[in-house]
Coordinates of C-alpha atoms in Angstrom, one line a residue:
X23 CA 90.3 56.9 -96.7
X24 CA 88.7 56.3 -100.1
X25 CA 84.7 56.8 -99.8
X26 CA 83.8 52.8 -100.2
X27 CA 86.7 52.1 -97.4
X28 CA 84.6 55.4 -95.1
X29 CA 81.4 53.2 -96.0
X30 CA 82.7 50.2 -94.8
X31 CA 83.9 51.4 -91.4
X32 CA 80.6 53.5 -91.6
X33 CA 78.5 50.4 -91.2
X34 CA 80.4 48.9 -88.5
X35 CA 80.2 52.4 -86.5
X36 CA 76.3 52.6 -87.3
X37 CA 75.4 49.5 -86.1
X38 CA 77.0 50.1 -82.9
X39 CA 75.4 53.5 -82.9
X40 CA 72.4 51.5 -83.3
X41 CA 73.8 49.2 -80.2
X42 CA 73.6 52.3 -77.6
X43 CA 70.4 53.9 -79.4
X44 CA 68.7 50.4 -78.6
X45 CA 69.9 49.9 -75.3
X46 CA 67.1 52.9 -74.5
X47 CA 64.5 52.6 -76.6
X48 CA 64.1 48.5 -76.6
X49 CA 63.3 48.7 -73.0
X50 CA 61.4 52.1 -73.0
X51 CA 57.8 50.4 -73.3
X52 CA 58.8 47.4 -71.4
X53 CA 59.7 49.7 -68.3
X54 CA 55.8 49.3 -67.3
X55 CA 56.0 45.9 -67.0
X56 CA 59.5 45.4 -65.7
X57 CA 58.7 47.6 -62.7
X58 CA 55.6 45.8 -62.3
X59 CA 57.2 42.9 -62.0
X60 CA 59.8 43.5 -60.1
X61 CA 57.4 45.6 -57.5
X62 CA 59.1 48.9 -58.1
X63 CA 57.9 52.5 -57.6
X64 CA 57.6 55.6 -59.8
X65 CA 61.4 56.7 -58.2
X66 CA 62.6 53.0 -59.5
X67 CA 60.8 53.7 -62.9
X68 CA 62.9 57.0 -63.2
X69 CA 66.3 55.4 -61.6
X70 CA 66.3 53.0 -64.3
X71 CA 66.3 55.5 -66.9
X72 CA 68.7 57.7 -65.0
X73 CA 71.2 55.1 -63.9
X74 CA 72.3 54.5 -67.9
X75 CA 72.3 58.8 -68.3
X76 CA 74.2 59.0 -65.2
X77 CA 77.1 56.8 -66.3
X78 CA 76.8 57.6 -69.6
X79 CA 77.1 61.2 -69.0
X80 CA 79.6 61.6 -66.6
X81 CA 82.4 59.0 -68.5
X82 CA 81.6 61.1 -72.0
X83 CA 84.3 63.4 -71.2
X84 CA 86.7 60.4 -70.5
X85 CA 86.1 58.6 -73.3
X86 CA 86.2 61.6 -75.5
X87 CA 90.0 62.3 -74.2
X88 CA 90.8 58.9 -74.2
X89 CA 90.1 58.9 -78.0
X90 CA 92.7 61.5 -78.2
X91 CA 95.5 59.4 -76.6
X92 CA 95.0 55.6 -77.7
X93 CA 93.4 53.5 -80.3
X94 CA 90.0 54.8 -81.2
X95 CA 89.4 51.1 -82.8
X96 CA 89.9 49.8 -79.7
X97 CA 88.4 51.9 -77.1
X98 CA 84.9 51.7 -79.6
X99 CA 85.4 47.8 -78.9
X100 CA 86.0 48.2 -75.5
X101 CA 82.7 49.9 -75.1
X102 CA 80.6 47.5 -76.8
X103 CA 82.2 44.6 -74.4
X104 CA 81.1 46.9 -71.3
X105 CA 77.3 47.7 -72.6
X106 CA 77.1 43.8 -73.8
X107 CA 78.1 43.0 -70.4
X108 CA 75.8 45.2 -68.7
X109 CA 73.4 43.5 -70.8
X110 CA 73.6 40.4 -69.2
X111 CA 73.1 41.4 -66.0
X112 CA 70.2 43.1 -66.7
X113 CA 68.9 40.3 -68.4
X114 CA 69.1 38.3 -65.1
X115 CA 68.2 40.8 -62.4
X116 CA 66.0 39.8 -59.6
X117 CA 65.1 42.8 -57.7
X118 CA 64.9 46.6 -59.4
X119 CA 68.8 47.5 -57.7
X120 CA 70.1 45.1 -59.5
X121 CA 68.5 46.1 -62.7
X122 CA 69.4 49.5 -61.8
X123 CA 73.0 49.1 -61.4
X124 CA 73.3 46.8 -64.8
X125 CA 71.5 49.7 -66.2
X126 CA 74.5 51.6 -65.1
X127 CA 77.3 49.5 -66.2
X128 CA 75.2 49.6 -69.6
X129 CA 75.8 53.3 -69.8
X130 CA 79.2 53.1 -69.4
X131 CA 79.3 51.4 -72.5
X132 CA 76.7 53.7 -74.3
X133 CA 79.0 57.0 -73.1
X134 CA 81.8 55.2 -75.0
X135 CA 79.6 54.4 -78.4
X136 CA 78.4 57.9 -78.3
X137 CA 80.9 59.9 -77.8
X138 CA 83.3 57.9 -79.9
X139 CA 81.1 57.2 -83.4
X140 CA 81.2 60.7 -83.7
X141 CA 85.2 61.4 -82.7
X142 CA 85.8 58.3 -85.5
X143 CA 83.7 60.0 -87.9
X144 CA 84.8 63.3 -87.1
X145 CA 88.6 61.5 -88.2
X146 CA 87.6 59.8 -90.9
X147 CA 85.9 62.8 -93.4
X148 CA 86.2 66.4 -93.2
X149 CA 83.4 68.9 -91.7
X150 CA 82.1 70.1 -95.0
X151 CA 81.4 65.9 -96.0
X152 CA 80.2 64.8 -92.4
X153 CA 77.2 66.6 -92.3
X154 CA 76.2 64.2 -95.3
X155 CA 77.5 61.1 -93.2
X156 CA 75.5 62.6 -89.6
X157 CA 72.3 62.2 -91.8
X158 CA 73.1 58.7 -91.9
X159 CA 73.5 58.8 -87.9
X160 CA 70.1 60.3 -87.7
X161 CA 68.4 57.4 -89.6
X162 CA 70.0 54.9 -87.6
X163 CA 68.8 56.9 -84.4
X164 CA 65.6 56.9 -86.0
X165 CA 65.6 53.4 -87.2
X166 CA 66.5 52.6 -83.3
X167 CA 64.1 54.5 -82.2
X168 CA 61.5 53.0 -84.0
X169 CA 62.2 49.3 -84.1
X170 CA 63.1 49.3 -80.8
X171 CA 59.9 49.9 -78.8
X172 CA 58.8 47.6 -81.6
X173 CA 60.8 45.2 -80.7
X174 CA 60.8 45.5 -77.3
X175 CA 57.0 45.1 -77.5
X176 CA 56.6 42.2 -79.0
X177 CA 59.6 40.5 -77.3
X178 CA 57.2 41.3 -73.7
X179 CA 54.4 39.4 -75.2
X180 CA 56.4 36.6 -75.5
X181 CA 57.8 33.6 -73.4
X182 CA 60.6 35.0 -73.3
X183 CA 59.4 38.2 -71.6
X184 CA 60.8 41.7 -70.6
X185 CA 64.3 39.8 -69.6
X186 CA 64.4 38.9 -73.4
X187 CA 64.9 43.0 -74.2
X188 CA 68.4 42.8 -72.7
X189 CA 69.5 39.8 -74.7
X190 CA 68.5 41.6 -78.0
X191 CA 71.2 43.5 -78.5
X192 CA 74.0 41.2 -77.9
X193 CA 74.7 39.9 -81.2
X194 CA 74.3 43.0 -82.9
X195 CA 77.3 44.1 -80.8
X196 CA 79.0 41.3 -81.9
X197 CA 78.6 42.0 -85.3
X198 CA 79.6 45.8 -84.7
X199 CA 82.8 44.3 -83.2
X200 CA 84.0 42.0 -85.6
X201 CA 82.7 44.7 -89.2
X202 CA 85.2 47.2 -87.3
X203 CA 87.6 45.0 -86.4
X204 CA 88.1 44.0 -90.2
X205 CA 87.1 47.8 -91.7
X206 CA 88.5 50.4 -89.5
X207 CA 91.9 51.2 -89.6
X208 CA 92.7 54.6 -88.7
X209 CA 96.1 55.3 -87.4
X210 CA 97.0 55.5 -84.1
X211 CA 98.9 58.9 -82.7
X212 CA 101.7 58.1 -80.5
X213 CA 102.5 60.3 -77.4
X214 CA 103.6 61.0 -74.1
X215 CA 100.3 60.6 -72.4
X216 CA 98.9 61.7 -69.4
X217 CA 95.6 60.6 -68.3
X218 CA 93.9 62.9 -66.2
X219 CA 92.7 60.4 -63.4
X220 CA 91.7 63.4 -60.5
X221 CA 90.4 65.8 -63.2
X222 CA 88.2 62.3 -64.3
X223 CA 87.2 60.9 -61.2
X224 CA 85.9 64.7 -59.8
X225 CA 84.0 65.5 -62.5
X226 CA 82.0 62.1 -62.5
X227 CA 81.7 62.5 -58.4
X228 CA 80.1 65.9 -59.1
X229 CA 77.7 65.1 -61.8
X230 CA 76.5 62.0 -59.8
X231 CA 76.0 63.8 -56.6
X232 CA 74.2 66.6 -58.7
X233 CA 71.7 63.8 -60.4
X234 CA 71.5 61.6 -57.4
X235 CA 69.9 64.9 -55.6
X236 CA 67.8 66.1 -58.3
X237 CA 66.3 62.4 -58.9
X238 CA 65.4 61.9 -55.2
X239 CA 64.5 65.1 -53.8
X240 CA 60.8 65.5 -53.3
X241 CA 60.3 61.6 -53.0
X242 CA 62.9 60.5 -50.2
X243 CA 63.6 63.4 -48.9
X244 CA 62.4 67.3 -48.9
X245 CA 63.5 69.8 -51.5
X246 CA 64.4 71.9 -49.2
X247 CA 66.1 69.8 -46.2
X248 CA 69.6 69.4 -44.7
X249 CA 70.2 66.3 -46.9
X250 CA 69.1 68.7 -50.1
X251 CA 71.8 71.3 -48.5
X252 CA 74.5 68.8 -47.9
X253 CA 74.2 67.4 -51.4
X254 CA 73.9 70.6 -53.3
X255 CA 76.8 71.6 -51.3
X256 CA 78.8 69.0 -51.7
X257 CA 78.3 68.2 -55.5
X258 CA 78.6 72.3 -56.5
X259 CA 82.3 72.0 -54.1
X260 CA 83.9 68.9 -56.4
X261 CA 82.7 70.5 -59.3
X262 CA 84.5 73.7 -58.5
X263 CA 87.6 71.5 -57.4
X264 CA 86.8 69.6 -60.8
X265 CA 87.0 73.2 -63.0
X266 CA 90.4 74.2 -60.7
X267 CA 92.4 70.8 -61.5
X268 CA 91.3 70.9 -65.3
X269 CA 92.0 74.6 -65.3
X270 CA 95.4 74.7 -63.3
X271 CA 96.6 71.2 -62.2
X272 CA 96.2 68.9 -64.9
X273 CA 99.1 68.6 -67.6
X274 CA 96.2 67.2 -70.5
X275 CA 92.9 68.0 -68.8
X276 CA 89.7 65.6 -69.6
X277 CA 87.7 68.8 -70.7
X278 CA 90.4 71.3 -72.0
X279 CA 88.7 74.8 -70.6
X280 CA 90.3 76.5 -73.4
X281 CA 88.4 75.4 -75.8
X282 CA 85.6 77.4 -74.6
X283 CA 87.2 80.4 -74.9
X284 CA 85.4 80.0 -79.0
X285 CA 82.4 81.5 -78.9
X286 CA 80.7 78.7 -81.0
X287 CA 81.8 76.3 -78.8
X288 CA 80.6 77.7 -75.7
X289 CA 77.6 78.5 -77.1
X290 CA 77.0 75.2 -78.7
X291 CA 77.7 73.6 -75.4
X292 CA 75.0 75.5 -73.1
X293 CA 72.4 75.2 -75.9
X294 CA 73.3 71.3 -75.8
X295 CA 72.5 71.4 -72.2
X296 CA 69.4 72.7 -72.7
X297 CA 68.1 70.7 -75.3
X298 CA 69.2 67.5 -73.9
X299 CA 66.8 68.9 -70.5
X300 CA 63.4 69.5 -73.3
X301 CA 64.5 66.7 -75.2
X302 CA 65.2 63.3 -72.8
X303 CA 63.0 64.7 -70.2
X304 CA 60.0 65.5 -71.6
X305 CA 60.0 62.8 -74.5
X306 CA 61.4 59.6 -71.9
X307 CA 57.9 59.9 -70.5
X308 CA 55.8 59.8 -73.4
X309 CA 55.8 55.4 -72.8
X310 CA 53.8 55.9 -69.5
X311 CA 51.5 58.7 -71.1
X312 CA 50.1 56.3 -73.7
X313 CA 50.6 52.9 -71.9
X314 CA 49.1 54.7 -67.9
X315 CA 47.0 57.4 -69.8
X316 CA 46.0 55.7 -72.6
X317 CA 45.7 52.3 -71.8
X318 CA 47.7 51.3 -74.9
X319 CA 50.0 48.4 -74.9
X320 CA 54.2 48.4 -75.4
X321 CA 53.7 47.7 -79.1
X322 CA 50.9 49.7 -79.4
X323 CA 52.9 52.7 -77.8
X324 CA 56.4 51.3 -80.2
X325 CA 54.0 52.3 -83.2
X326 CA 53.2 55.8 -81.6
X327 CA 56.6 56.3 -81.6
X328 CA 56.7 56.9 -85.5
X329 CA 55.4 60.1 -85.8
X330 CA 58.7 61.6 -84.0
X331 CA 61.1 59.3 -84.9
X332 CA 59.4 59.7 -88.7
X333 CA 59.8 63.9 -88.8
X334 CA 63.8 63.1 -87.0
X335 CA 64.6 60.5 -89.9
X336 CA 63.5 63.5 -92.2
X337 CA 64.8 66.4 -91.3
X338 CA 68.2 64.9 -90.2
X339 CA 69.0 63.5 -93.8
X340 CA 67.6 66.8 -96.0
X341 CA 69.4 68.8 -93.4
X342 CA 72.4 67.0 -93.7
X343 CA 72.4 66.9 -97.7
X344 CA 71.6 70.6 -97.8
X345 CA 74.3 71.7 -95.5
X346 CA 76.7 69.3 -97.2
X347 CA 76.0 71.3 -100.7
X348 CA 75.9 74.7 -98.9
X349 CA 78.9 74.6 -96.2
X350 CA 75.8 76.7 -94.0
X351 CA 74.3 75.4 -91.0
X352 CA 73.1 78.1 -88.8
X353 CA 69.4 78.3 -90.6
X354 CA 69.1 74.7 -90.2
X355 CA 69.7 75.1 -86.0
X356 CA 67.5 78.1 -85.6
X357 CA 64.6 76.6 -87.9
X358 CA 65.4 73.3 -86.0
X359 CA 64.7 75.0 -82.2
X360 CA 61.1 76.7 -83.8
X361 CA 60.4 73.3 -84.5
X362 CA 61.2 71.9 -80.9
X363 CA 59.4 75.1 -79.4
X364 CA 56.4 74.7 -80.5
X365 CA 56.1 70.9 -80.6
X366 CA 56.6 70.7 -77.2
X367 CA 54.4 73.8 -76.4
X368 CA 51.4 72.2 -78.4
X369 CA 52.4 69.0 -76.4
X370 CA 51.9 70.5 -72.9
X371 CA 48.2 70.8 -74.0
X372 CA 47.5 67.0 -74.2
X373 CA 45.4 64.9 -71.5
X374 CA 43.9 61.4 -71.5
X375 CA 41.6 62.6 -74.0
X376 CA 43.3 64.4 -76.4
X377 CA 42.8 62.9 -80.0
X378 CA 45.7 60.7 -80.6
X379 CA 46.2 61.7 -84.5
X380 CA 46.5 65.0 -82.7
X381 CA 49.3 63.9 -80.1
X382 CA 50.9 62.4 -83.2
X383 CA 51.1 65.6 -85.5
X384 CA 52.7 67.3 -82.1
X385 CA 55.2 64.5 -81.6
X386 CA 56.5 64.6 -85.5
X387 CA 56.7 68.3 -85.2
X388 CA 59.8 67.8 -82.2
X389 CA 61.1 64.9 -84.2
X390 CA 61.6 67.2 -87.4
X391 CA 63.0 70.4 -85.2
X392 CA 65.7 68.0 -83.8
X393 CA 66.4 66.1 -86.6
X394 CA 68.0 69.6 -87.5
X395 CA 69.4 70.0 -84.2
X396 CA 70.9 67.5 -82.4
X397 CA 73.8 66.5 -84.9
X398 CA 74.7 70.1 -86.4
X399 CA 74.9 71.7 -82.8
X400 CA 78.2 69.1 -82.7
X401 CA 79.0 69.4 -86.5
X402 CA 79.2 73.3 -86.0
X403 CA 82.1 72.4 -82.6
X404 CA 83.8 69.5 -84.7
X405 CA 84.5 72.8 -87.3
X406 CA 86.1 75.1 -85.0
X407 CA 88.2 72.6 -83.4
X408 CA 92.0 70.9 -84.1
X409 CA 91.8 67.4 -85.0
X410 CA 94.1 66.8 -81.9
X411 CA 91.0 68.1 -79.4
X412 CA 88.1 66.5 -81.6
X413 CA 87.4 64.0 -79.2
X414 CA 87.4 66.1 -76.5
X415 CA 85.4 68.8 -78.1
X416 CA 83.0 66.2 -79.7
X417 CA 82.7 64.5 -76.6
X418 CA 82.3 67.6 -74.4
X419 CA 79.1 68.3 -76.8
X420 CA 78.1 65.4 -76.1
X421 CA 78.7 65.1 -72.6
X422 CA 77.0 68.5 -71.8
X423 CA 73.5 67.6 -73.5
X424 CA 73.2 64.1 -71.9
X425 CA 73.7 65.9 -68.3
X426 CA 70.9 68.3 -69.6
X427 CA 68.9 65.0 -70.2
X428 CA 69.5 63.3 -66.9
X429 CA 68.8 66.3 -65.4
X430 CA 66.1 66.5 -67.2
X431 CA 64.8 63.1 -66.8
X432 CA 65.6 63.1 -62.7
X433 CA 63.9 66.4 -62.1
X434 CA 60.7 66.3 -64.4
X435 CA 60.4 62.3 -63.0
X436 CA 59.5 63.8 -59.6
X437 CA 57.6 66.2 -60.8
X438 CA 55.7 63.6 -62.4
X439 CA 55.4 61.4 -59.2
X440 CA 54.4 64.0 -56.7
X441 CA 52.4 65.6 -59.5
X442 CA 50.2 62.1 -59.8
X443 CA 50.2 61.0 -56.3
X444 CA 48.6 64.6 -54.9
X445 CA 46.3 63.9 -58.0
X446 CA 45.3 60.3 -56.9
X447 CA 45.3 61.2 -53.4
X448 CA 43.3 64.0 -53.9
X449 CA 40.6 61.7 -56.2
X450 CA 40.5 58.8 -53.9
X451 CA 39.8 61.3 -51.1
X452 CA 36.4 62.8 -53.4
X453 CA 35.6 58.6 -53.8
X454 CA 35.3 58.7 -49.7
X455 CA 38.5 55.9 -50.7
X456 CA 41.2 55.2 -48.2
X457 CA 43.9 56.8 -50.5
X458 CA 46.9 54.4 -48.3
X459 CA 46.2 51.6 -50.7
X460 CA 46.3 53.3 -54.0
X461 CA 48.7 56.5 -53.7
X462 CA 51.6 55.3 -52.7
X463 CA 53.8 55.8 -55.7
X464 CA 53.6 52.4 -57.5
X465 CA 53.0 52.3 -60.7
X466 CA 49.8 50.1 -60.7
X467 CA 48.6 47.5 -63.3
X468 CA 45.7 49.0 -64.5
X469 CA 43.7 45.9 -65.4
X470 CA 43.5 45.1 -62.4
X471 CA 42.2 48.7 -60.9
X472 CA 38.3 49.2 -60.5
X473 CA 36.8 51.1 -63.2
X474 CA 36.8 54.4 -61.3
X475 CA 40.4 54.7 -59.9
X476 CA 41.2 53.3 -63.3
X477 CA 39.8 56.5 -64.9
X478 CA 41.5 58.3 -62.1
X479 CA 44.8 57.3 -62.6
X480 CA 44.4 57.7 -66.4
X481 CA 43.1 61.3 -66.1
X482 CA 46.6 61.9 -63.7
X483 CA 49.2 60.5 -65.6
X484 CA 47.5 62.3 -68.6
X485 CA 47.5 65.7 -67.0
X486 CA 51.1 65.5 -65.5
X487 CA 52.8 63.8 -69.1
X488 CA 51.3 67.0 -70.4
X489 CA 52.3 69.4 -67.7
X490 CA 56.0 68.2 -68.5
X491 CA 55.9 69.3 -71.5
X492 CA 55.0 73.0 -70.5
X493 CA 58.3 72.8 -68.0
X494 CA 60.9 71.6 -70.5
X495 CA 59.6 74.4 -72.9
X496 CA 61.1 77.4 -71.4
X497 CA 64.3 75.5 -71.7
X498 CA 63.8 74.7 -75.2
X499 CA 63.7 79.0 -75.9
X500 CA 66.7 79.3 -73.8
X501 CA 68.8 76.6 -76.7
X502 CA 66.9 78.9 -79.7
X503 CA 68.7 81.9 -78.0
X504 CA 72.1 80.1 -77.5
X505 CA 72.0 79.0 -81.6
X506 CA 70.6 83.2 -82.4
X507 CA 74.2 84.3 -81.2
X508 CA 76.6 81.6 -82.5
X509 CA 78.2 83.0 -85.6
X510 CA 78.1 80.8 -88.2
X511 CA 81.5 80.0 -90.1
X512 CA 81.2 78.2 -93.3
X513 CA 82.5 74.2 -92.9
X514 CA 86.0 73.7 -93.8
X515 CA 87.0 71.3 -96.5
X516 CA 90.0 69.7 -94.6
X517 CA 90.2 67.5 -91.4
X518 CA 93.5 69.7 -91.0
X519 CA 93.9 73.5 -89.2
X520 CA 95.8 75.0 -91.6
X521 CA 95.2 78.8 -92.1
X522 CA 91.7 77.9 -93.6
X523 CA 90.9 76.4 -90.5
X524 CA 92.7 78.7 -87.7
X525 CA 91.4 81.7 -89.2
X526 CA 87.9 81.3 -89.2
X527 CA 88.3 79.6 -85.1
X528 CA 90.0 83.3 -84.1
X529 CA 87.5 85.6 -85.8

């Protein structure tokens, strides 16, 4: 493809990049309202968030091989028509299970924009060029992440109301659909193919079981209890039958184990794991710190959101341009993971008082370390790998850091609701309050709180937000030492493994 034809199927990939980037952040500041209205609890807050990581990471892998086998034109379309249809549920839900479960179909649709923009890409321009074009990537996800809080804001304040957040997206999708239904013509690789439906449908029953634990453990049930054994149990057992079929039974597995056997893919992989844990679940949370801590409201916590998404936007396009005149990326990921460590260290110091110009220089400092992470962790997998396994190595990527961030978001979401409700409980109780009206893990509508147990729920959520931060750091240091021991192998100039490409893969 010429470079104006890679632009023009660029733009249709972008916006529905832009599509699944949205589909998060537009509702991120609304989700104190919707669960307000809607009479949920802390656990619903998090479930909302989780149900779109859940389906969205455990179909990644599918979607990935699938791109592999059939048209990726149409399988990109196919996802926007799931997350637009998701959409619509949402935007009629009456009770927080049905929101929940839209919010699931929606990730369906977002695993198959995310992993698939980047296959498509990955097709379309060699690994020495795509760094240049994964800056572009960056700026749309910081352009979503932005506008959409923004949006979502101002569309709460409105008639039409939270419900209006889920219709927002819709014709940008269509617009996504019909730009790559005239610009993207890639050819389509005909084979025998074998679609690994057992290899498919184990993996996703593992990971759910896994993040269906980890999000309701401590809140419906104990940590440690015979419903904690039996699902540990059981999701560890079909994830080790998962690993047996893909390693022995199936003829094309969804996630080919051999392609960890490269060291910069395995590597790559476990660091993605890790950063998706700091990244989605210490940062989801950052809404309720300034809207429950700070008493700020959705727009006013949209325009917070800058300082991150303003150092990602950044870093993500001089990184990309640099690497792209350089063919060197490793500097970029370890300089990237400083970054991230001590933003989020500095950030586990912050309470309801902390000076919000300060909270903002913290938050731009995580943006600009991942800006120079998040995209070259895959770039540096899409190099070492066959075009015939870049979905599946793209997606894999891919799939492995979004289970990092629903694990992330599951566990440090009940650390954050037994974390406030001990904290309220334990205030109420110095009051001489009954705590049975106030602690029992709603998220309340401050306005309509008493001064004191205002300031009491303020000074909680503020204290827990932070503590978050503190836990996802260790795992942060853990993705800096992953990157330390990749070795770095200058990009390749082709698409195609030719001896430039296989020889640099062995080593």
């Amino acid at each position: 493809m010429t470079h104006r034809e890679i632009l023009e199927a660029l733009s249709g990939l972008l916006l529905a990049m832009f599509v699944a980037m949205m589909s998060s952040t537009v509702v991120s500041n609304a989700l104190p309202v919707i669960v307000t209205d809607l009479e949920g609890s802390q656990t619903g807050y998090t479930w909302v968030v989780v149900a779109t990581l859940l389906t969205m990471t455990a179909t990644t892998p599918l979607w990935g091989k699938l791109a592999d086998l059939f048209s990726k034109k149409l399988l990109v379309q196919t996802a926007l028509v799931i997350y637009s249809a998701g959409s619509l549920v949402a935007a009629f839900a009456p009770t927080m299970g049905v929101l929940i479960g839209a919010r699931a179909l929606q990730g369906l649709g977002v695993g198959g924009l995310t992993a698939l923009v980047q296959v498509v890409i990955a097709t379309m321009v060699s690994p020495r060029e795509r760094s240049r074009y994964s800056g572009y990537i960056g700026a749309v996800f910081a352009i979503a992440t932005v506008s959409g809080p923004l949006i979502g804001g101002l569309i709460v304040g409105s008639p039409l109301g939270w419900r209006g957040c889920f219709f927002v997206g819709l014709p940008i999708a269509a617009l996504a659909f019909v730009v790559l239904q005239r610009t993207l013509h890639l050819p389509v690789v005909r084979r025998k193919v074998h679609v690994d439906y057992l290899g498919a449908t184990l993996i996703m029953g593992g990971v759910s079981v896994l993040l269906v634990w980890v999000s309701l453990a401590g809140q419906q049930f104990d940590w440690a209890s015979r419903t904690t054994a039996l699902m540990l149990t059981g999701g560890i057992a079909v994830i080790a039958l998962a690993v047996y079929v893909e390693w022995r039974v199936a003829a094309d597995p969804i996630i080919p184990l051999r392609l960890f056997r490269d060291r910069t893919t395995a590597l790559a992989t476990l660091a993605s794991v890790m950063v998706g844990v700091a990244m989605f679940g210490s940062t989801v949370y950052l809404s309720q710190y300034f809207q429950l801590a700070r008493g700020m409201s959705p727009t006013e916590a949209g325009l917070m959101s800058i300082a991150m998404v303003g150092g990602l936007l950044v870093s993500s396009i001089v990184t990309g341009r640099m690497i792209t005149t350089t063919g060197l990326w490793k500097r970029w990921l370890v300089g990237g993971m400083v970054l991230v460590i001590l933003g989020l260290f500095l950030l586990g110091t912050i309470d309801e008082k902390t000076h919000l110009a300060v909270v903002g220089g913290y938050m731009a400092l995580v943006g600009l370390g991942l800006g120079a992470t998040m995209q070259n962790l895959v770039l540096s997998v899409q190099n070492n790998t066959r075009i015939e396994d870049m979905g599946a190595a793209s997606s894999v990527v891919a799939f492995f850091r979004s289970l990092g961030g629903s694990i992330g978001v599951s566990a440090l979401g009940a650390i954050l609701a037994t974390q406030v409700a001990d904290s309220v409980k334990d205030g109420l109780a110095k009051m001489h309050i009954r705590p049975d009206s106030h602690s029992s893990g709603a998220i309340p509508d401050l306005d309509t709180l008493p001064a004191p147990i205002r300031a009491l729920y303020e000074a909680s959520f503020g204290e827990a937000v932070g503590h978050l931060f503190l836990v996802a750091t260790p795992f942060a240091v853990a993705a800096l030492i992953c990157v330390l021991f990749i070795k770095e192998v200058p990009l390749r100039t082709s698409n195609f493994v030719a001896a430039e490409a296989e020889e640099p893969a062995a080593r």
